Coordinates of C-alpha atoms and ligand atoms in Angstrom, one line a residue:
M1 CA 0.0 0.0 0.0
P2 CA 1.7 3.2 -1.1
A3 CA 1.3 5.9 1.5
A4 CA 4.3 8.1 1.1
G5 CA 2.8 10.9 -1.0
L6 CA 2.7 14.5 0.0
G7 CA -1.0 14.8 0.1
T8 CA -0.9 18.3 -1.2
R9 CA -4.6 18.4 -1.9
F10 CA -5.2 18.2 1.8
L11 CA -2.9 21.0 2.9
P12 CA -2.6 22.5 5.4
T13 CA -3.7 19.4 7.4
T14 CA -1.1 17.2 5.8
K15 CA 1.7 19.4 7.1
A16 CA 1.3 17.3 10.3
V17 CA -1.2 14.5 9.7
P18 CA -0.9 11.9 6.9
K19 CA -4.0 12.0 4.7
E20 CA -4.2 8.2 5.0
L21 CA -5.0 8.6 8.7
L22 CA -7.9 11.0 8.2
P23 CA -11.0 9.4 9.7
V24 CA -14.0 8.2 7.6
V25 CA -16.4 8.6 10.6
D26 CA -13.9 7.2 13.2
T27 CA -11.7 4.9 11.2
P28 CA -8.8 5.9 8.9
G29 CA -9.3 5.1 5.2
I30 CA -6.1 3.0 5.3
E31 CA -7.7 0.6 7.8
L32 CA -10.7 0.2 5.5
V33 CA -8.5 -0.7 2.6
A34 CA -6.3 -3.0 4.7
A35 CA -9.5 -4.8 5.7
E36 CA -10.3 -5.3 2.0
A37 CA -6.8 -6.8 1.4
A38 CA -7.2 -9.1 4.4
E39 CA -10.6 -10.3 3.3
A40 CA -9.1 -11.1 -0.1
G41 CA -6.6 -13.4 1.6
A42 CA -3.6 -11.2 1.9
Q43 CA -1.5 -12.1 4.9
R44 CA 1.2 -9.4 4.7
L45 CA 0.8 -5.7 4.2
I46 CA 3.8 -3.7 3.0
I47 CA 3.1 -0.1 3.7
V48 CA 5.4 2.2 1.7
T49 CA 5.8 5.4 3.6
S50 CA 8.2 8.2 4.1
P51 CA 10.4 9.0 7.1
E52 CA 8.0 11.9 7.9
K53 CA 4.9 9.7 7.9
Q54 CA 5.9 7.1 10.5
A55 CA 2.4 7.5 12.1
V56 CA 0.9 5.5 9.2
T57 CA 2.8 2.4 10.2
D58 CA 2.5 3.1 13.9
Y59 CA -1.3 2.9 13.4
F60 CA -0.9 -0.9 12.7
Q61 CA 1.1 -1.5 15.8
P62 CA -0.5 -2.7 19.1
Q63 CA -0.8 -0.1 21.9
P64 CA -0.5 -2.1 25.1
E65 CA -0.7 0.8 27.5
L66 CA -3.8 2.3 25.9
E67 CA -5.4 -1.2 25.7
R68 CA -4.7 -1.8 29.4
T69 CA -6.3 1.6 30.3
L70 CA -9.4 0.9 28.2
A71 CA -9.7 -2.6 29.7
E72 CA -9.5 -1.3 33.3
R73 CA -12.2 1.2 32.5
G74 CA -14.5 -1.4 31.0
K75 CA -14.5 0.3 27.6
D76 CA -14.8 -2.9 25.7
A77 CA -16.2 -1.5 22.4
L78 CA -13.3 1.0 22.2
L79 CA -10.8 -1.7 23.1
E80 CA -12.2 -3.8 20.2
K81 CA -11.7 -0.8 17.8
V82 CA -8.2 -0.2 19.0
R83 CA -7.2 -3.8 18.5
R84 CA -8.9 -4.2 15.1
G85 CA -6.2 -2.6 12.9
P86 CA -3.2 -4.4 14.2
A87 CA -5.1 -7.7 14.2
L88 CA -6.2 -7.4 10.6
I89 CA -2.9 -8.3 8.8
A90 CA 0.8 -8.4 9.5
A91 CA 2.0 -4.9 8.5
E92 CA 5.6 -4.1 7.7
T93 CA 7.2 -0.9 6.3
A94 CA 9.2 0.0 3.2
I95 CA 10.6 3.5 3.0
Q96 CA 10.3 5.9 0.0
E97 CA 12.7 8.7 0.9
K98 CA 11.2 11.1 -1.6
A99 CA 7.8 11.3 -3.2
L100 CA 9.0 10.4 -6.7
G101 CA 5.7 9.0 -7.9
L102 CA 3.4 6.0 -7.5
G103 CA 5.5 3.8 -9.7
H104 CA 8.6 4.6 -7.6
A105 CA 6.7 3.9 -4.4
V106 CA 5.7 0.5 -5.6
G107 CA 9.3 -0.2 -6.6
C108 CA 10.4 0.5 -3.0
A109 CA 8.4 -2.6 -1.8
E110 CA 10.4 -5.0 -3.9
G111 CA 13.0 -5.7 -1.2
N112 CA 10.2 -6.9 1.1
L113 CA 9.1 -9.6 -1.3
T114 CA 10.1 -13.2 -0.8
D115 CA 11.2 -15.6 -3.5
A116 CA 7.7 -17.2 -3.3
D117 CA 5.9 -13.9 -4.1
D118 CA 5.1 -14.1 -7.9
A119 CA 2.7 -11.2 -7.8
V120 CA 1.8 -8.2 -5.7
A121 CA -1.5 -6.5 -5.1
V122 CA -1.3 -2.7 -5.0
L123 CA -4.1 -1.0 -3.2
L124 CA -4.3 2.8 -3.0
P125 CA -5.3 3.7 0.6
D126 CA -7.2 6.8 -0.6
D127 CA -9.5 4.9 -2.9
L128 CA -12.5 3.0 -1.5
V129 CA -13.9 0.5 -4.0
L130 CA -17.4 -0.7 -2.9
P131 CA -18.7 -3.2 -2.2
R132 CA -15.5 -4.9 -1.2
G133 CA -14.5 -8.0 -3.1
V134 CA -13.0 -6.9 -6.4
L135 CA -9.5 -8.2 -5.5
T136 CA -10.9 -11.7 -5.2
R137 CA -12.3 -11.4 -8.7
M138 CA -9.0 -10.0 -10.0
A139 CA -7.1 -13.0 -8.5
E140 CA -9.5 -15.4 -10.4
V141 CA -8.8 -13.5 -13.6
R142 CA -5.0 -13.7 -13.0
A143 CA -5.4 -17.5 -12.3
Q144 CA -7.2 -17.9 -15.7
H145 CA -5.2 -15.5 -17.9
G146 CA -1.9 -15.0 -16.1
G147 CA -0.1 -11.7 -16.2
S148 CA -1.4 -8.6 -14.5
V149 CA -5.0 -7.6 -13.7
L150 CA -6.2 -4.0 -13.0
C151 CA -9.6 -2.7 -11.8
A152 CA -11.7 -0.5 -14.1
F153 CA -14.8 1.6 -13.6
D154 CA -17.2 2.4 -16.4
V155 CA -17.3 6.2 -16.1
P156 CA -19.6 8.7 -18.0
R157 CA -17.8 9.9 -21.1
E158 CA -18.0 13.5 -20.1
Q159 CA -16.0 12.8 -16.9
I160 CA -13.4 10.6 -18.6
S161 CA -10.7 13.2 -18.9
A162 CA -10.0 13.0 -15.1
Y163 CA -8.7 9.4 -15.5
G164 CA -6.3 6.9 -17.0
V165 CA -8.3 5.2 -19.7
F166 CA -8.0 1.6 -21.0
D167 CA -8.0 0.6 -24.7
V168 CA -9.6 -2.8 -24.5
T169 CA -11.0 -5.8 -26.4
D170 CA -13.8 -8.1 -25.1
T171 CA -13.2 -11.6 -23.6
D172 CA -15.7 -14.3 -23.0
A173 CA -16.6 -12.9 -19.6
D174 CA -18.7 -9.7 -19.6
D175 CA -16.8 -8.1 -16.7
V176 CA -13.3 -8.9 -18.0
K177 CA -11.5 -7.1 -20.9
R178 CA -8.1 -7.5 -22.4
V179 CA -6.0 -4.3 -22.3
R180 CA -4.2 -3.2 -25.5
G181 CA -3.0 0.1 -24.1
M182 CA -3.7 3.0 -21.8
V183 CA -4.2 6.8 -22.3
E184 CA -3.7 9.3 -19.5
K185 CA -6.5 11.8 -19.2
P186 CA -7.8 11.9 -22.8
S187 CA -10.5 14.3 -24.0
P188 CA -13.9 12.7 -24.2
D189 CA -13.8 12.3 -28.0
E190 CA -10.3 10.8 -28.0
A191 CA -10.9 8.3 -25.2
P192 CA -10.5 4.7 -26.5
S193 CA -13.2 3.5 -24.1
T194 CA -15.1 4.7 -21.0
F195 CA -13.2 2.2 -18.7
A196 CA -11.1 4.2 -16.3
A197 CA -8.4 2.9 -13.9
V198 CA -9.0 3.0 -10.2
G199 CA -6.7 2.2 -7.3
R200 CA -6.5 -1.6 -7.4
Y201 CA -3.7 -3.5 -9.2
L202 CA -2.7 -7.1 -9.2
L203 CA 0.7 -7.0 -10.7
D204 CA 3.0 -9.8 -11.9
R205 CA 6.4 -9.5 -10.4
A206 CA 7.7 -8.5 -13.8
V207 CA 6.4 -5.0 -13.0
F208 CA 9.5 -4.4 -10.9
D209 CA 11.8 -5.0 -13.8
A210 CA 9.6 -2.7 -15.9
L211 CA 9.7 0.0 -13.2
R212 CA 13.5 0.0 -13.5
R213 CA 13.3 0.6 -17.3
I214 CA 10.8 3.4 -17.5
E215 CA 11.7 7.1 -17.6
P216 CA 10.2 9.7 -15.2
G217 CA 7.0 11.2 -16.8
A218 CA 4.9 14.2 -15.8
G219 CA 6.3 16.1 -12.8
G220 CA 9.5 14.0 -12.8
E221 CA 7.5 11.1 -11.3
L222 CA 7.8 7.4 -12.1
Q223 CA 4.3 6.5 -13.2
L224 CA 2.9 3.0 -12.4
T225 CA 0.8 3.1 -15.6
D226 CA 4.0 3.7 -17.7
A227 CA 5.4 0.4 -16.3
V228 CA 2.1 -1.4 -17.1
A229 CA 2.1 0.1 -20.6
L230 CA 5.7 -1.1 -21.1
L231 CA 4.7 -4.7 -20.1
I232 CA 1.7 -4.6 -22.5
S233 CA 4.0 -3.4 -25.4
E234 CA 6.2 -6.5 -24.7
G235 CA 3.3 -8.9 -24.9
H236 CA 2.7 -9.4 -21.2
P237 CA -1.1 -10.2 -20.7
V238 CA -2.9 -7.4 -18.9
H239 CA -6.7 -7.6 -18.2
V240 CA -9.1 -5.4 -16.4
V241 CA -12.0 -6.4 -14.2
V242 CA -14.9 -3.9 -14.7
H243 CA -16.2 -3.3 -11.2
R244 CA -19.9 -2.4 -11.3
G245 CA -20.2 -0.8 -7.8
G246 CA -19.4 2.4 -6.1
R247 CA -16.2 4.1 -5.1
H248 CA -15.0 7.0 -3.0
D249 CA -11.9 9.0 -3.8
L250 CA -10.5 10.0 -0.3
G251 CA -7.6 11.8 -1.9
N252 CA -9.3 15.2 -2.1
P253 CA -11.5 17.1 0.4
G254 CA -14.6 16.9 -1.9
G255 CA -14.4 13.1 -2.3
F256 CA -13.5 12.6 1.3
L257 CA -16.5 14.6 2.5
K258 CA -18.9 12.4 0.4
A259 CA -17.3 9.3 1.8
A260 CA -17.6 10.5 5.4
V261 CA -21.3 11.5 4.9
D262 CA -22.1 8.2 3.1
F263 CA -20.5 6.1 5.9
A264 CA -21.9 8.3 8.7
L265 CA -25.5 8.0 7.3
E266 CA -25.1 4.2 7.6
D267 CA -23.7 4.4 11.1
P268 CA -26.2 3.3 13.8
E269 CA -24.8 5.9 16.3
Y270 CA -24.4 8.9 14.1
G271 CA -26.7 8.2 11.1
P272 CA -30.2 9.1 12.3
D273 CA -29.1 12.5 13.8
L274 CA -27.0 13.3 10.8
R275 CA -29.9 12.5 8.4
D276 CA -32.3 14.8 10.3
W277 CA -29.6 17.6 10.5
L278 CA -28.8 17.3 6.8
A279 CA -32.5 17.5 5.8
E280 CA -33.0 20.6 8.0
R281 CA -29.7 22.1 6.6
M282 CA -30.7 21.5 3.0
S283 CA -34.1 23.1 3.6
R284 CA -32.3 26.3 4.6
S285 CA -30.0 26.6 1.6
Ligands
LIG301 P1 -2.0 10.5 -4.9 O1 -1.5 11.2 -6.0 O2 -3.5 10.4 -4.6 O3 -1.4 11.1 -3.5 O4 -1.3 9.0 -4.9 P2 -0.5 12.3 -3.2 O5 0.6 12.5 -4.2 O6 0.0 12.1 -1.8 O7 -1.6 13.5 -3.2 P3 -1.6 14.9 -3.9 O8 -1.8 14.7 -5.3 O9 -0.3 15.6 -3.5 O10 -2.8 15.6 -3.2 C1 -2.0 7.8 -4.6 C2 -1.3 7.1 -3.4 O11 0.0 6.9 -3.7 C3 0.9 7.3 -2.7 C4 0.0 8.4 -1.9 O12 0.4 8.4 -0.5 C5 -1.4 7.8 -2.1 O13 -1.7 6.9 -1.1 N1 2.1 7.9 -3.3 C6 2.1 8.8 -4.2 C7 3.3 7.5 -2.8 O14 3.4 6.6 -1.9 N2 4.5 8.0 -3.3 C8 4.5 8.9 -4.2 O15 5.6 9.4 -4.7 C9 3.2 9.4 -4.7

């Protein structure tokens, strides 16, 4: 999970608080995404972070003193919440010294892989893909077709220029397409499809070799999609699973607010009051 970015869209907060730890109701987005990885069968979580963002990995460590205090006070529900993150998955850290791009961040995790790891799942902690479960489908597609598998959303054509867009051909399965290429942020009339990339990748280990061979792109950053494009050009099979569900982009304040309201409305403790307040607030505007 790459979590070493600067989070500039959340300044000034991200001067001191990593955006990955901002709470969706009461739980950081990164825990929601770690839970998704654990549910899909992942046993190890490599968090790529920077020296300044140590708090992200601390979040997945047990806090014995706090746990003891909560236990003594009989705060069992809070104790359960505090233990939940560390219990999900065995988290370890890889360091990206400088934010040189998502591709570079993924490359920083290579040293944590074992000889037995022939693929790696990359989950962006600021992207919630709902309902959870797409990684399991992506693993099935890799088992069938080999190579690498990415996640796509079918986006309205007028919004397509905000995304990386896949050039695809059909397969026998309605939700699986073979990828011929990718275009970053095309205009609506030049987009090769309406299938846009979102933050889930199941990448063959070959991606690390590709990451060493690509040149920095926009902003001097190493782009993960450039490494995937290189693999495609060399005949490596790449497919997408088209996920027909919802998603929240936690990476910017607007998307984050929608996620927080969406999750809070479903929350038994906060939902009913928030619903009433929102209705009253909307009637005023
Ligand atoms: P984003 O582009 O959403 O994050 O990258 P950012 O660069 O931190 O945010 P802005 O654009 O400045 O607001 C997606 C994920 O990849 C990580 C980020 O931490 C985020 O979780 N990332 C990005 C890295 O780990 N290293 C990088 O060099 C870039």
